[in-house]
PDB file of C-alpha atoms in Angstrom:
ATOM      1  CA  MET A 195     154.967 183.286  16.723  1.00  0.00           C
ATOM      2  CA  LEU A 196     152.243 180.748  17.333  1.00  0.00           C
ATOM      3  CA  LEU A 197     150.230 180.632  20.541  1.00  0.00           C
ATOM      4  CA  CYS A 198     147.805 177.817  21.297  1.00  0.00           C
ATOM      5  CA  ALA A 199     145.132 177.962  23.955  1.00  0.00           C
ATOM      6  CA  ARG A 200     144.011 174.884  25.860  1.00  0.00           C
ATOM      7  CA  TRP A 201     140.589 174.622  27.444  1.00  0.00           C
ATOM      8  CA  THR A 202     140.450 173.873  31.167  1.00  0.00           C
ATOM      9  CA  SER A 203     137.013 173.647  32.687  1.00  0.00           C
ATOM     10  CA  ASP A 204     134.629 171.589  34.767  1.00  0.00           C
ATOM     11  CA  ASP A 205     132.238 171.671  31.809  1.00  0.00           C
ATOM     12  CA  ALA A 206     131.461 168.047  30.943  1.00  0.00           C
ATOM     13  CA  GLU A 207     130.509 169.002  27.368  1.00  0.00           C
ATOM     14  CA  VAL A 208     134.082 169.866  26.427  1.00  0.00           C
ATOM     15  CA  ALA A 209     137.131 167.758  27.222  1.00  0.00           C
ATOM     16  CA  ASN A 210     139.742 169.414  29.418  1.00  0.00           C
ATOM     17  CA  GLY A 211     143.009 170.001  27.643  1.00  0.00           C
ATOM     18  CA  ALA A 212     141.427 170.304  24.204  1.00  0.00           C
ATOM     19  CA  VAL A 213     143.070 172.911  21.984  1.00  0.00           C
ATOM     20  CA  SER A 214     140.484 175.680  21.886  1.00  0.00           C
ATOM     21  CA  GLY A 215     142.254 178.006  19.489  1.00  0.00           C
ATOM     22  CA  TYR A 216     145.427 179.528  18.161  1.00  0.00           C
ATOM     23  CA  ILE A 217     146.832 182.837  16.945  1.00  0.00           C
ATOM     24  CA  ILE A 218     149.631 183.417  14.461  1.00  0.00           C
ATOM     25  CA  PHE A 219     151.414 186.767  14.644  1.00  0.00           C
ATOM     26  CA  CYS A 220     154.708 188.329  13.699  1.00  0.00           C
ATOM     27  CA  VAL A 221     156.635 190.967  15.608  1.00  0.00           C
ATOM     28  CA  ASN A 222     158.776 193.048  13.243  1.00  0.00           C
ATOM     29  CA  GLY A 223     160.743 195.614  15.133  1.00  0.00           C
ATOM     30  CA  ILE A 224     158.179 197.864  16.783  1.00  0.00           C
ATOM     31  CA  ASN A 225     155.084 196.459  15.013  1.00  0.00           C
ATOM     32  CA  ILE A 226     153.003 193.342  15.655  1.00  0.00           C
ATOM     33  CA  HIS A 227     151.066 192.009  12.655  1.00  0.00           C
ATOM     34  CA  VAL A 228     148.333 189.533  13.517  1.00  0.00           C
ATOM     35  CA  SER A 229     147.933 186.995  10.720  1.00  0.00           C
ATOM     36  CA  LYS A 230     145.238 184.665  11.956  1.00  0.00           C
ATOM     37  CA  ILE A 231     143.102 183.730  14.919  1.00  0.00           C
ATOM     38  CA  ALA A 232     141.326 180.384  14.840  1.00  0.00           C
ATOM     39  CA  VAL A 233     139.042 179.023  17.547  1.00  0.00           C
ATOM     40  CA  GLY A 234     137.356 175.608  17.607  1.00  0.00           C
ATOM     41  CA  LYS A 235     133.602 175.229  17.182  1.00  0.00           C
ATOM     42  CA  GLU A 236     132.850 173.672  20.546  1.00  0.00           C
ATOM     43  CA  PHE A 237     134.020 176.793  22.393  1.00  0.00           C
ATOM     44  CA  GLN A 238     131.433 179.261  21.080  1.00  0.00           C
ATOM     45  CA  ARG A 239     129.367 181.232  23.571  1.00  0.00           C
ATOM     46  CA  ARG A 240     131.222 179.902  26.614  1.00  0.00           C
ATOM     47  CA  GLY A 241     132.554 183.215  27.965  1.00  0.00           C
ATOM     48  CA  VAL A 242     136.064 181.714  28.013  1.00  0.00           C
ATOM     49  CA  GLY A 243     137.708 185.107  28.463  1.00  0.00           C
ATOM     50  CA  SER A 244     138.600 188.306  26.785  1.00  0.00           C
ATOM     51  CA  LYS A 245     142.063 188.006  24.623  1.00  0.00           C
ATOM     52  CA  LEU A 246     144.538 189.040  13.561  1.00  0.00           C
ATOM     53  CA  LEU A 247     145.234 189.089   8.176  1.00  0.00           C
ATOM     54  CA  ARG A 248     141.868 187.231   8.632  1.00  0.00           C
ATOM     55  CA  ILE A 249     139.962 185.648  11.465  1.00  0.00           C
ATOM     56  CA  GLY A 250     139.379 181.932  11.128  1.00  0.00           C
ATOM     57  CA  VAL A 251     137.301 181.069  14.140  1.00  0.00           C
ATOM     58  CA  GLY A 252     135.633 177.682  14.042  1.00  0.00           C
ATOM     59  CA  LYS A 253     131.870 177.670  14.506  1.00  0.00           C
ATOM     60  CA  GLU A 254     132.126 175.819  17.808  1.00  0.00           C
ATOM     61  CA  CYS A 255     134.312 178.511  19.386  1.00  0.00           C
ATOM     62  CA  GLN A 256     132.867 181.717  18.019  1.00  0.00           C
ATOM     63  CA  ARG A 257     131.239 184.144  20.418  1.00  0.00           C
ATOM     64  CA  ARG A 258     132.989 182.558  23.434  1.00  0.00           C
ATOM     65  CA  ASP A 259     135.780 185.116  23.752  1.00  0.00           C
ATOM     66  CA  VAL A 260     138.509 182.595  22.905  1.00  0.00           C
ATOM     67  CA  GLY A 261     139.696 184.891  20.095  1.00  0.00           C
ATOM     68  CA  SER A 262     139.729 187.825  22.494  1.00  0.00           C
ATOM     69  CA  LYS A 263     141.897 185.937  24.957  1.00  0.00           C
ATOM     70  CA  LEU A 264     144.344 184.941  22.229  1.00  0.00           C
ATOM     71  CA  LEU A 265     144.519 188.512  20.934  1.00  0.00           C
ATOM     72  CA  GLN A 266     145.160 189.812  24.442  1.00  0.00           C
ATOM     73  CA  GLU A 267     148.065 187.411  24.917  1.00  0.00           C
ATOM     74  CA  ALA A 268     149.637 188.200  21.536  1.00  0.00           C
ATOM     75  CA  LEU A 269     149.412 191.934  22.220  1.00  0.00           C
ATOM     76  CA  ARG A 270     150.801 191.453  25.739  1.00  0.00           C
ATOM     77  CA  ILE A 271     153.830 189.582  24.361  1.00  0.00           C
ATOM     78  CA  ALA A 272     154.359 192.211  21.678  1.00  0.00           C
ATOM     79  CA  MET A 273     154.150 195.124  24.109  1.00  0.00           C
ATOM     80  CA  GLU A 274     155.933 193.697  27.153  1.00  0.00           C
ATOM     81  CA  GLU A 275     158.472 191.296  25.726  1.00  0.00           C
ATOM     82  CA  ARG A 276     159.137 192.777  22.281  1.00  0.00           C
ATOM     83  CA  LYS A 277     158.451 196.457  23.075  1.00  0.00           C
ATOM     84  CA  SER A 278     156.171 196.866  20.038  1.00  0.00           C
ATOM     85  CA  ILE A 279     154.382 200.195  19.706  1.00  0.00           C
ATOM     86  CA  SER A 280     151.923 199.489  16.864  1.00  0.00           C
ATOM     87  CA  SER A 281     149.788 196.672  15.513  1.00  0.00           C
ATOM     88  CA  THR A 282     148.297 195.996  12.080  1.00  0.00           C
ATOM     89  CA  LEU A 283     145.980 193.398  10.590  1.00  0.00           C
ATOM     90  CA  HIS A 284     143.767 192.707   7.594  1.00  0.00           C
ATOM     91  CA  VAL A 285     140.189 191.438   7.890  1.00  0.00           C
ATOM     92  CA  ALA A 286     137.510 190.617   5.328  1.00  0.00           C
ATOM     93  CA  GLU A 287     135.205 193.605   5.112  1.00  0.00           C
ATOM     94  CA  ASP A 288     132.180 191.303   5.473  1.00  0.00           C
ATOM     95  CA  ASN A 289     133.451 189.606   8.657  1.00  0.00           C
ATOM     96  CA  ALA A 290     131.400 191.615  11.155  1.00  0.00           C
ATOM     97  CA  PRO A 291     132.245 189.521  14.268  1.00  0.00           C
ATOM     98  CA  ALA A 292     135.995 189.870  13.670  1.00  0.00           C
ATOM     99  CA  ILE A 293     135.706 193.587  12.954  1.00  0.00           C
ATOM    100  CA  GLN A 294     133.757 194.028  16.190  1.00  0.00           C
ATOM    101  CA  LEU A 295     136.506 192.183  18.116  1.00  0.00           C
ATOM    102  CA  TYR A 296     139.256 194.326  16.608  1.00  0.00           C
ATOM    103  CA  ARG A 297     137.412 197.596  17.197  1.00  0.00           C
ATOM    104  CA  SER A 298     136.809 196.565  20.824  1.00  0.00           C
ATOM    105  CA  ALA A 299     140.591 196.217  21.110  1.00  0.00           C
ATOM    106  CA  GLY A 300     141.201 199.711  19.708  1.00  0.00           C
ATOM    107  CA  TYR A 301     141.955 199.023  16.037  1.00  0.00           C
ATOM    108  CA  ALA A 302     141.042 201.818  13.584  1.00  0.00           C
ATOM    109  CA  ASP A 303     140.678 201.901   9.792  1.00  0.00           C
ATOM    110  CA  ASP A 304     143.889 202.321   7.817  1.00  0.00           C
ATOM    111  CA  GLY A 305     142.707 201.564   4.302  1.00  0.00           C
ATOM    112  CA  LEU A 306     140.896 199.165   2.007  1.00  0.00           C
ATOM    113  CA  LEU A 307     142.673 196.359   0.172  1.00  0.00           C
ATOM    114  CA  VAL A 308     140.616 195.845  -2.988  1.00  0.00           C
ATOM    115  CA  ASP A 309     140.290 192.247  -4.208  1.00  0.00           C
ATOM    116  CA  TYR A 310     142.573 191.124  -1.369  1.00  0.00           C
ATOM    117  CA  TYR A 311     141.070 187.647  -0.970  1.00  0.00           C
ATOM    118  CA  GLN A 312     139.717 187.279  -4.512  1.00  0.00           C
ATOM    119  CA  ALA A 313     137.992 189.411  -7.142  1.00  0.00           C
ATOM    120  CA  GLY A 314     135.204 191.307  -5.398  1.00  0.00           C
ATOM    121  CA  ARG A 315     136.264 190.238  -1.880  1.00  0.00           C
ATOM    122  CA  HIS A 316     138.034 193.093  -0.127  1.00  0.00           C
ATOM    123  CA  ALA A 317     139.883 193.433   3.170  1.00  0.00           C
ATOM    124  CA  LEU A 318     139.993 196.262   5.648  1.00  0.00           C
ATOM    125  CA  LYS A 319     143.440 197.268   6.818  1.00  0.00           C
ATOM    126  CA  LEU A 320     143.299 198.059  10.549  1.00  0.00           C
ATOM    127  CA  ILE A 321     145.877 199.595  12.868  1.00  0.00           C
ATOM    128  CA  ILE A 322     146.609 200.580  16.430  1.00  0.00           C
ATOM    129  CA  GLU A 323     149.205 203.299  15.978  1.00  0.00           C
ATOM    130  CA  ASP A 324     150.347 203.558  19.603  1.00  0.00           C
ATOM    131  CA  LEU A 325     149.814 200.491  21.764  1.00  0.00           C
ATOM    132  CA  ARG A 326     150.992 202.369  24.851  1.00  0.00           C
ATOM    133  CA  GLU A 327     148.555 205.286  24.589  1.00  0.00           C
ATOM    134  CA  ASN A 328     145.356 203.670  23.255  1.00  0.00           C
ATOM    135  CA  GLU A 329     142.670 203.871  25.961  1.00  0.00           C
ATOM    136  CA  THR A 330     140.354 201.375  24.218  1.00  0.00           C
ATOM    137  CA  LEU A 331     143.211 198.862  24.067  1.00  0.00           C
ATOM    138  CA  ARG A 332     144.001 199.453  27.739  1.00  0.00           C
ATOM    139  CA  GLU A 333     140.380 198.597  28.635  1.00  0.00           C
ATOM    140  CA  PHE A 334     140.426 195.543  26.348  1.00  0.00           C
ATOM    141  CA  MET A 335     143.622 194.236  27.950  1.00  0.00           C
ATOM    142  CA  ALA A 336     142.166 194.682  31.456  1.00  0.00           C
ATOM    143  CA  ARG A 337     139.229 192.341  30.808  1.00  0.00           C
ATOM    144  CA  ASP A 338     139.437 189.116  32.782  1.00  0.00           C
ATOM    145  CA  ALA A 339     138.086 185.671  32.026  1.00  0.00           C
ATOM    146  CA  ASN A 340     134.750 185.477  33.789  1.00  0.00           C
ATOM    147  CA  THR A 341     134.089 181.745  33.741  1.00  0.00           C
ATOM    148  CA  SER A 342     136.318 178.948  32.496  1.00  0.00           C
ATOM    149  CA  LYS A 343     140.074 179.212  32.304  1.00  0.00           C
ATOM    150  CA  MET A 344     142.346 179.045  29.304  1.00  0.00           C
ATOM    151  CA  THR A 345     146.079 178.564  29.287  1.00  0.00           C
ATOM    152  CA  SER A 346     148.477 179.174  26.438  1.00  0.00           C
ATOM    153  CA  VAL A 347     150.998 176.563  25.389  1.00  0.00           C
TER     154      VAL A 347
END
């Protein structure tokens, strides 16, 4: 599945309706695997909201919670519409912002994938084993957008 987020705001610096980011994920039976989150550069540090193989967030959108909002929506679809009970993802072990996002959502270590991206560049394998019973995930999903709005298309 592919979800796109569109920016809606009174902020004159960013055009309304601009695609602010996207997430690609796959729901296989009872598991959701997040493949990629990408967020445009102009949406960084905007507090857009709170909503995964590698994170590809554009410089202009990093640190604005666009990725969090997208992750929230993907997990909501997986849990409510597809009845998924677990989630997995891979992230470069040197991608501290992405790792922080995933940990804030309740993901835990599930292994190391040596040379996953290229020789010497490893990935962490992360998992939420029970989406229904993870308290950290429950808190993450309850976070609301605190400034501008984002809609998925």
